[in-house]
Amino acid sequence: MKKMIMMCAAAFLLSACAGMNKNTVNYQMSKYDSAKYYVVAGEGMSKNEAAQNALTNMQREMVQNAPAAADQGVVLDLIANADVEKVWRDADVSAKHYYALAVLPREKARKVLMPLLDQTDAKLAGLSAQFSAPAQPLADLKIAFKMQPLISRRAALDDMYQFLDAGQQAYEAEKFSAYKDVLKEKMAAVLVAVEVEGVESEVMVTYVVDALNQMGLGVADTANGSEAVLVKIITEVDGYDSQKVQGLVWCSSGASVSLVDVARGVTFSRFNVHERAGTSRAADSQRQSMQSVGEQAARQITARLEAYLKTK
């Protein structure tokens, strides 16, 4: 009886295998251990076309899932370690139609990425060791600026590492977090205050403060006297009715901006921005013109401030 059951089971398995379509992409991909291999399919009207499309699709997936890594020149190095290991014809189609599998061993991917990650970590460690003790915010900021592109590179490489890792694990995450934290700390230690004279415009000031925050710098209250840099803004607003369109009220807004190194008592940059807007309500015209003034001022403040702090 037991022997009969085993024979029936074996017959069932043989029947199932016989009915399985081994011509499908899913079946062929299932032969590869996903923990060890990254596999991408392609298709075409010839073997060469299918093989090339498989590699192209693999490259496209890498770029889509870790776009910043494409700018680091690492994608082509990874593709160079991939092989087209399987090309077959679709027997169910009368015309010639082929499938192919591009296969990248995950171990090879790690061997490409890990030295680059270690190299970047070593550079970050070297810069971190140069910070002053006790801290000197402006001196430390120069080192922090040098760290920024390395942090970006490290993050881009790590995105690719995680994408190609079977468990989606980051590479030495604690070490990288420490570098990011010290960069954030050193950037935020340099305080910038914003002082406005004339017409107070919250929308204009918001753009300026947001730009400083995006740089990573701290924003201080002028009353505290702790700022390293002062942004002085003098605003002017003129309103007048449109001479051509009845009911349209124009508002012309402007700002004179000075950037001051507080410790040295030196104004290192000055510029002016202007804009006008016309709506049916004076308040809306002023808001729209001030918004544009804020956008223009924010762009110039960040560019001029960064250039000064990097070279000071």
CSV table of C-alpha atoms in Angstrom, one decimal:
chain,number,residue,atom,x,y,z
A,1,MET,CA,0.0,0.0,0.0
A,2,LYS,CA,2.8,2.4,1.0
A,3,LYS,CA,4.7,1.6,-2.2
A,4,MET,CA,1.5,2.2,-4.2
A,5,ILE,CA,1.1,5.7,-2.6
A,6,MET,CA,4.7,6.6,-3.4
A,7,MET,CA,4.3,5.5,-7.0
A,8,CYS,CA,1.2,7.6,-7.4
A,9,ALA,CA,3.0,10.6,-5.9
A,10,ALA,CA,5.9,10.2,-8.3
A,11,ALA,CA,3.5,9.9,-11.2
A,12,PHE,CA,1.7,13.0,-10.1
A,13,LEU,CA,5.0,15.0,-9.9
A,14,LEU,CA,6.0,13.8,-13.3
A,15,SER,CA,2.7,14.8,-14.7
A,16,ALA,CA,2.9,18.2,-13.2
A,17,CYS,CA,6.5,18.7,-14.5
A,18,ALA,CA,5.3,17.6,-18.0
A,19,GLY,CA,2.5,20.1,-17.9
A,20,MET,CA,4.8,23.0,-16.7
A,21,ASN,CA,5.6,25.6,-19.4
A,22,LYS,CA,9.4,25.8,-19.2
A,23,ASN,CA,9.4,28.4,-21.9
A,24,THR,CA,8.3,31.3,-19.7
A,25,VAL,CA,10.5,34.0,-18.3
A,26,ASN,CA,9.2,33.4,-14.8
A,27,TYR,CA,10.2,29.7,-15.0
A,28,GLN,CA,13.7,30.5,-16.3
A,29,MET,CA,14.3,33.2,-13.7
A,30,SER,CA,13.1,30.9,-10.9
A,31,LYS,CA,16.2,28.8,-11.6
A,32,TYR,CA,18.4,31.5,-10.0
A,33,ASP,CA,18.6,32.0,-6.3
A,34,SER,CA,17.4,35.6,-5.8
A,35,ALA,CA,19.6,35.9,-2.7
A,36,LYS,CA,22.7,35.4,-4.8
A,37,TYR,CA,21.7,36.8,-8.2
A,38,TYR,CA,20.1,39.9,-9.6
A,39,VAL,CA,18.3,38.8,-12.8
A,40,VAL,CA,16.6,40.9,-15.5
A,41,ALA,CA,14.9,39.8,-18.7
A,42,GLY,CA,14.9,41.2,-22.2
A,43,GLU,CA,13.3,40.2,-25.5
A,44,GLY,CA,13.9,40.7,-29.2
A,45,MET,CA,13.6,39.3,-32.7
A,46,SER,CA,17.1,37.9,-32.6
A,47,LYS,CA,19.4,36.4,-30.0
A,48,ASN,CA,21.7,39.4,-30.0
A,49,GLU,CA,18.8,41.8,-29.7
A,50,ALA,CA,17.3,39.9,-26.8
A,51,ALA,CA,20.6,39.8,-25.0
A,52,GLN,CA,21.3,43.5,-25.5
A,53,ASN,CA,17.8,44.4,-24.3
A,54,ALA,CA,18.3,42.3,-21.2
A,55,LEU,CA,21.4,44.3,-20.3
A,56,THR,CA,19.8,47.6,-21.2
A,57,ASN,CA,16.8,46.7,-19.0
A,58,MET,CA,19.1,45.9,-16.1
A,59,GLN,CA,20.9,49.3,-16.5
A,60,ARG,CA,17.5,51.1,-16.7
A,61,GLU,CA,16.3,49.4,-13.5
A,62,MET,CA,19.5,50.4,-11.7
A,63,VAL,CA,19.1,54.1,-12.8
A,64,GLN,CA,15.5,54.2,-11.9
A,65,ASN,CA,16.0,52.7,-8.4
A,66,ALA,CA,19.2,54.6,-7.6
A,67,PRO,CA,19.2,57.6,-9.9
A,68,ALA,CA,21.9,59.6,-8.0
A,69,ALA,CA,24.3,56.7,-8.4
A,70,ALA,CA,24.2,57.2,-12.2
A,71,ASP,CA,26.0,60.5,-11.7
A,72,GLN,CA,28.8,58.7,-9.9
A,73,GLY,CA,29.8,56.6,-12.9
A,74,VAL,CA,29.2,53.3,-11.1
A,75,VAL,CA,26.3,51.9,-13.2
A,76,LEU,CA,28.5,50.9,-16.2
A,77,ASP,CA,31.0,49.2,-13.9
A,78,LEU,CA,28.2,47.1,-12.5
A,79,ILE,CA,26.8,46.2,-15.9
A,80,ALA,CA,30.3,45.2,-16.9
A,81,ASN,CA,30.1,42.5,-14.3
A,82,ALA,CA,26.8,41.1,-15.6
A,83,ASP,CA,26.5,38.3,-18.1
A,84,VAL,CA,23.8,37.1,-20.4
A,85,GLU,CA,23.6,33.5,-19.3
A,86,LYS,CA,20.4,32.3,-21.0
A,87,VAL,CA,18.9,33.0,-24.4
A,88,TRP,CA,16.0,31.0,-25.8
A,89,ARG,CA,13.4,31.1,-28.5
A,90,ASP,CA,9.7,31.4,-27.7
A,91,ALA,CA,8.4,28.1,-29.2
A,92,ASP,CA,4.8,29.1,-28.9
A,93,VAL,CA,5.2,32.0,-31.5
A,94,SER,CA,5.4,31.2,-35.2
A,95,ALA,CA,7.7,34.2,-35.9
A,96,LYS,CA,11.2,34.2,-34.4
A,97,HIS,CA,11.0,35.8,-31.0
A,98,TYR,CA,13.7,35.4,-28.3
A,99,TYR,CA,14.1,36.0,-24.6
A,100,ALA,CA,17.3,36.5,-22.6
A,101,LEU,CA,18.3,36.8,-19.0
A,102,ALA,CA,21.0,39.2,-17.8
A,103,VAL,CA,22.5,38.0,-14.5
A,104,LEU,CA,24.6,39.9,-12.0
A,105,PRO,CA,26.0,38.0,-9.1
A,106,ARG,CA,25.3,40.1,-6.0
A,107,GLU,CA,28.7,39.3,-4.6
A,108,LYS,CA,30.3,40.9,-7.7
A,109,ALA,CA,28.1,43.9,-7.2
A,110,ARG,CA,29.4,44.2,-3.6
A,111,LYS,CA,33.0,44.0,-4.8
A,112,VAL,CA,32.4,46.9,-7.1
A,113,LEU,CA,30.6,49.1,-4.5
A,114,MET,CA,32.3,48.3,-1.2
A,115,PRO,CA,35.8,49.8,-2.2
A,116,LEU,CA,34.1,53.0,-3.3
A,117,LEU,CA,32.1,53.2,-0.1
A,118,ASP,CA,35.1,52.5,2.0
A,119,GLN,CA,37.2,55.1,0.1
A,120,THR,CA,34.5,57.8,0.6
A,121,ASP,CA,34.2,56.9,4.3
A,122,ALA,CA,38.0,57.3,4.7
A,123,LYS,CA,37.9,60.8,3.2
A,124,LEU,CA,35.0,61.7,5.5
A,125,ALA,CA,36.9,60.4,8.5
A,126,GLY,CA,39.9,62.5,7.5
A,127,LEU,CA,37.9,65.6,7.2
A,128,SER,CA,36.0,64.9,10.5
A,129,ALA,CA,39.4,64.7,12.3
A,130,GLN,CA,40.2,68.3,11.2
A,131,PHE,CA,37.4,70.0,13.1
A,132,SER,CA,38.6,72.4,15.8
A,133,ALA,CA,38.6,71.5,19.5
A,134,PRO,CA,37.0,73.5,21.0
A,135,ALA,CA,34.7,74.1,18.1
A,136,GLN,CA,35.1,77.2,15.9
A,137,PRO,CA,31.9,77.5,13.8
A,138,LEU,CA,33.3,79.5,10.8
A,139,ALA,CA,36.5,77.5,10.6
A,140,ASP,CA,34.6,74.2,11.0
A,141,LEU,CA,32.2,75.3,8.3
A,142,LYS,CA,34.9,75.3,5.6
A,143,ILE,CA,35.6,71.6,6.4
A,144,ALA,CA,31.8,70.9,6.4
A,145,PHE,CA,31.5,72.4,2.9
A,146,LYS,CA,34.2,69.9,1.8
A,147,MET,CA,32.2,67.1,3.4
A,148,GLN,CA,29.0,67.9,1.6
A,149,PRO,CA,29.8,66.5,-1.9
A,150,LEU,CA,31.3,63.4,-0.2
A,151,ILE,CA,28.1,62.9,1.8
A,152,SER,CA,26.1,63.1,-1.4
A,153,ARG,CA,28.4,60.6,-3.1
A,154,ARG,CA,28.2,58.2,-0.2
A,155,ALA,CA,24.4,58.4,-0.1
A,156,ALA,CA,24.2,57.7,-3.9
A,157,LEU,CA,26.5,54.7,-3.7
A,158,ASP,CA,24.6,53.4,-0.7
A,159,ASP,CA,21.3,53.7,-2.6
A,160,MET,CA,22.7,51.4,-5.2
A,161,TYR,CA,24.2,49.1,-2.6
A,162,GLN,CA,20.8,48.7,-0.9
A,163,PHE,CA,19.0,48.2,-4.2
A,164,LEU,CA,21.3,45.3,-5.2
A,165,ASP,CA,21.5,43.8,-1.8
A,166,ALA,CA,19.0,40.9,-1.4
A,167,GLY,CA,18.0,42.1,2.0
A,168,GLN,CA,17.9,45.8,1.0
A,169,GLN,CA,20.4,46.5,3.8
A,170,ALA,CA,22.5,49.7,3.9
A,171,TYR,CA,26.3,49.6,4.1
A,172,GLU,CA,27.7,50.3,7.5
A,173,ALA,CA,24.7,52.6,8.3
A,174,GLU,CA,25.9,53.7,11.8
A,175,LYS,CA,29.2,55.0,10.5
A,176,PHE,CA,27.5,57.0,7.7
A,177,SER,CA,24.9,58.4,10.2
A,178,ALA,CA,27.7,59.7,12.3
A,179,TYR,CA,29.2,61.6,9.4
A,180,LYS,CA,25.8,63.0,8.4
A,181,ASP,CA,25.2,64.1,12.0
A,182,VAL,CA,28.5,65.9,12.4
A,183,LEU,CA,27.9,67.7,9.1
A,184,LYS,CA,24.5,68.8,10.2
A,185,GLU,CA,25.9,70.0,13.6
A,186,LYS,CA,28.7,72.0,12.0
A,187,MET,CA,26.4,73.7,9.5
A,188,ALA,CA,23.8,74.5,12.0
A,189,ALA,CA,26.4,76.0,14.4
A,190,VAL,CA,26.9,79.0,12.0
A,191,LEU,CA,23.9,81.3,12.8
A,192,VAL,CA,22.5,83.8,10.4
A,193,ALA,CA,20.0,86.5,11.5
A,194,VAL,CA,17.6,88.3,9.2
A,195,GLU,CA,16.7,91.9,9.9
A,196,VAL,CA,14.0,93.7,7.9
A,197,GLU,CA,13.4,97.5,7.8
A,198,GLY,CA,10.5,99.1,6.0
A,199,VAL,CA,7.4,97.1,5.0
A,200,GLU,CA,7.2,93.8,6.9
A,201,SER,CA,6.4,91.0,4.5
A,202,GLU,CA,6.2,87.5,6.1
A,203,VAL,CA,6.0,85.9,2.7
A,204,MET,CA,9.2,87.5,1.6
A,205,VAL,CA,11.1,86.7,4.8
A,206,THR,CA,9.8,83.1,4.7
A,207,TYR,CA,11.6,82.5,1.3
A,208,VAL,CA,14.8,83.8,2.7
A,209,VAL,CA,14.7,81.8,5.9
A,210,ASP,CA,13.7,78.6,4.1
A,211,ALA,CA,16.7,79.1,1.8
A,212,LEU,CA,19.1,79.5,4.7
A,213,ASN,CA,17.6,76.3,6.3
A,214,GLN,CA,18.0,74.4,3.1
A,215,MET,CA,21.7,75.3,3.2
A,216,GLY,CA,21.8,73.7,6.6
A,217,LEU,CA,22.7,77.0,8.4
A,218,GLY,CA,21.1,78.0,11.7
A,219,VAL,CA,18.7,81.0,11.8
A,220,ALA,CA,19.1,83.2,14.9
A,221,ASP,CA,17.0,86.0,16.4
A,222,THR,CA,18.9,89.3,16.1
A,223,ALA,CA,18.0,90.0,19.7
A,224,ASN,CA,20.3,87.2,20.9
A,225,GLY,CA,23.4,88.7,19.3
A,226,SER,CA,24.7,85.2,18.6
A,227,GLU,CA,24.7,85.4,14.8
A,228,ALA,CA,27.9,85.1,12.7
A,229,VAL,CA,26.2,86.7,9.6
A,230,LEU,CA,23.5,89.3,9.4
A,231,VAL,CA,21.2,89.6,6.4
A,232,LYS,CA,19.9,93.2,6.3
A,233,ILE,CA,16.8,93.8,4.1
A,234,ILE,CA,15.3,97.2,3.4
A,235,THR,CA,12.0,97.0,1.6
A,236,GLU,CA,10.1,99.5,-0.4
A,237,VAL,CA,6.5,99.3,-1.8
A,238,ASP,CA,4.7,101.6,-4.3
A,239,GLY,CA,1.1,101.0,-5.3
A,240,TYR,CA,-0.8,102.7,-8.1
A,241,ASP,CA,-3.9,102.1,-10.2
A,242,SER,CA,-3.5,100.8,-13.7
A,243,GLN,CA,-3.9,103.5,-16.4
A,244,LYS,CA,-5.2,101.0,-19.0
A,245,VAL,CA,-7.3,98.4,-17.1
A,246,GLN,CA,-9.9,99.8,-14.8
A,247,GLY,CA,-10.0,98.1,-11.4
A,248,LEU,CA,-6.5,96.7,-11.7
A,249,VAL,CA,-4.1,97.8,-8.9
A,250,TRP,CA,-0.4,97.4,-9.4
A,251,CYS,CA,2.2,97.1,-6.7
A,252,SER,CA,5.9,97.5,-7.2
A,253,SER,CA,8.0,96.0,-4.4
A,254,GLY,CA,11.8,96.1,-4.0
A,255,ALA,CA,14.4,95.1,-1.5
A,256,SER,CA,17.9,96.3,-0.8
A,257,VAL,CA,19.9,93.4,0.7
A,258,SER,CA,23.2,93.6,2.6
A,259,LEU,CA,25.2,90.6,3.9
A,260,VAL,CA,27.3,91.4,6.9
A,261,ASP,CA,30.1,89.5,8.6
A,262,VAL,CA,29.2,90.4,12.2
A,263,ALA,CA,32.5,89.4,13.8
A,264,ARG,CA,34.6,91.5,11.3
A,265,GLY,CA,32.0,94.2,11.0
A,266,VAL,CA,32.3,94.0,7.2
A,267,THR,CA,29.5,94.1,4.6
A,268,PHE,CA,30.7,91.6,2.0
A,269,SER,CA,27.8,91.8,-0.4
A,270,ARG,CA,25.1,94.1,-1.5
A,271,PHE,CA,22.4,93.8,-4.2
A,272,ASN,CA,18.8,94.9,-5.1
A,273,VAL,CA,15.8,93.1,-6.4
A,274,HIS,CA,12.5,94.4,-7.7
A,275,GLU,CA,9.2,93.1,-9.0
A,276,ARG,CA,5.7,94.3,-9.7
A,277,ALA,CA,2.3,92.6,-9.8
A,278,GLY,CA,-1.2,93.7,-10.7
A,279,THR,CA,-4.5,92.3,-9.4
A,280,SER,CA,-7.9,93.7,-8.5
A,281,ARG,CA,-6.9,94.0,-4.8
A,282,ALA,CA,-3.9,96.0,-3.5
A,283,ALA,CA,-3.1,93.5,-0.8
A,284,ASP,CA,-2.9,90.6,-3.4
A,285,SER,CA,-0.7,92.7,-5.6
A,286,GLN,CA,1.7,93.5,-2.8
A,287,ARG,CA,1.8,89.8,-1.7
A,288,GLN,CA,2.5,88.6,-5.2
A,289,SER,CA,5.2,91.2,-5.8
A,290,MET,CA,6.8,90.5,-2.4
A,291,GLN,CA,6.8,86.8,-3.1
A,292,SER,CA,8.8,87.3,-6.2
A,293,VAL,CA,11.2,89.6,-4.4
A,294,GLY,CA,11.6,86.9,-1.7
A,295,GLU,CA,12.4,84.2,-4.3
A,296,GLN,CA,15.0,86.4,-6.1
A,297,ALA,CA,16.6,87.5,-2.8
A,298,ALA,CA,16.8,84.0,-1.5
A,299,ARG,CA,18.6,82.7,-4.6
A,300,GLN,CA,21.2,85.5,-4.5
A,301,ILE,CA,21.7,85.3,-0.7
A,302,THR,CA,22.5,81.6,-0.7
A,303,ALA,CA,24.8,81.9,-3.7
A,304,ARG,CA,26.7,84.9,-2.3
A,305,LEU,CA,26.8,83.6,1.3
A,306,GLU,CA,28.1,80.2,0.3
A,307,ALA,CA,30.8,81.7,-1.9
A,308,TYR,CA,31.9,84.0,0.9
A,309,LEU,CA,31.9,81.3,3.6
A,310,LYS,CA,33.9,78.9,1.5
A,311,THR,CA,36.7,81.4,0.8
A,312,LYS,CA,36.7,83.4,4.0
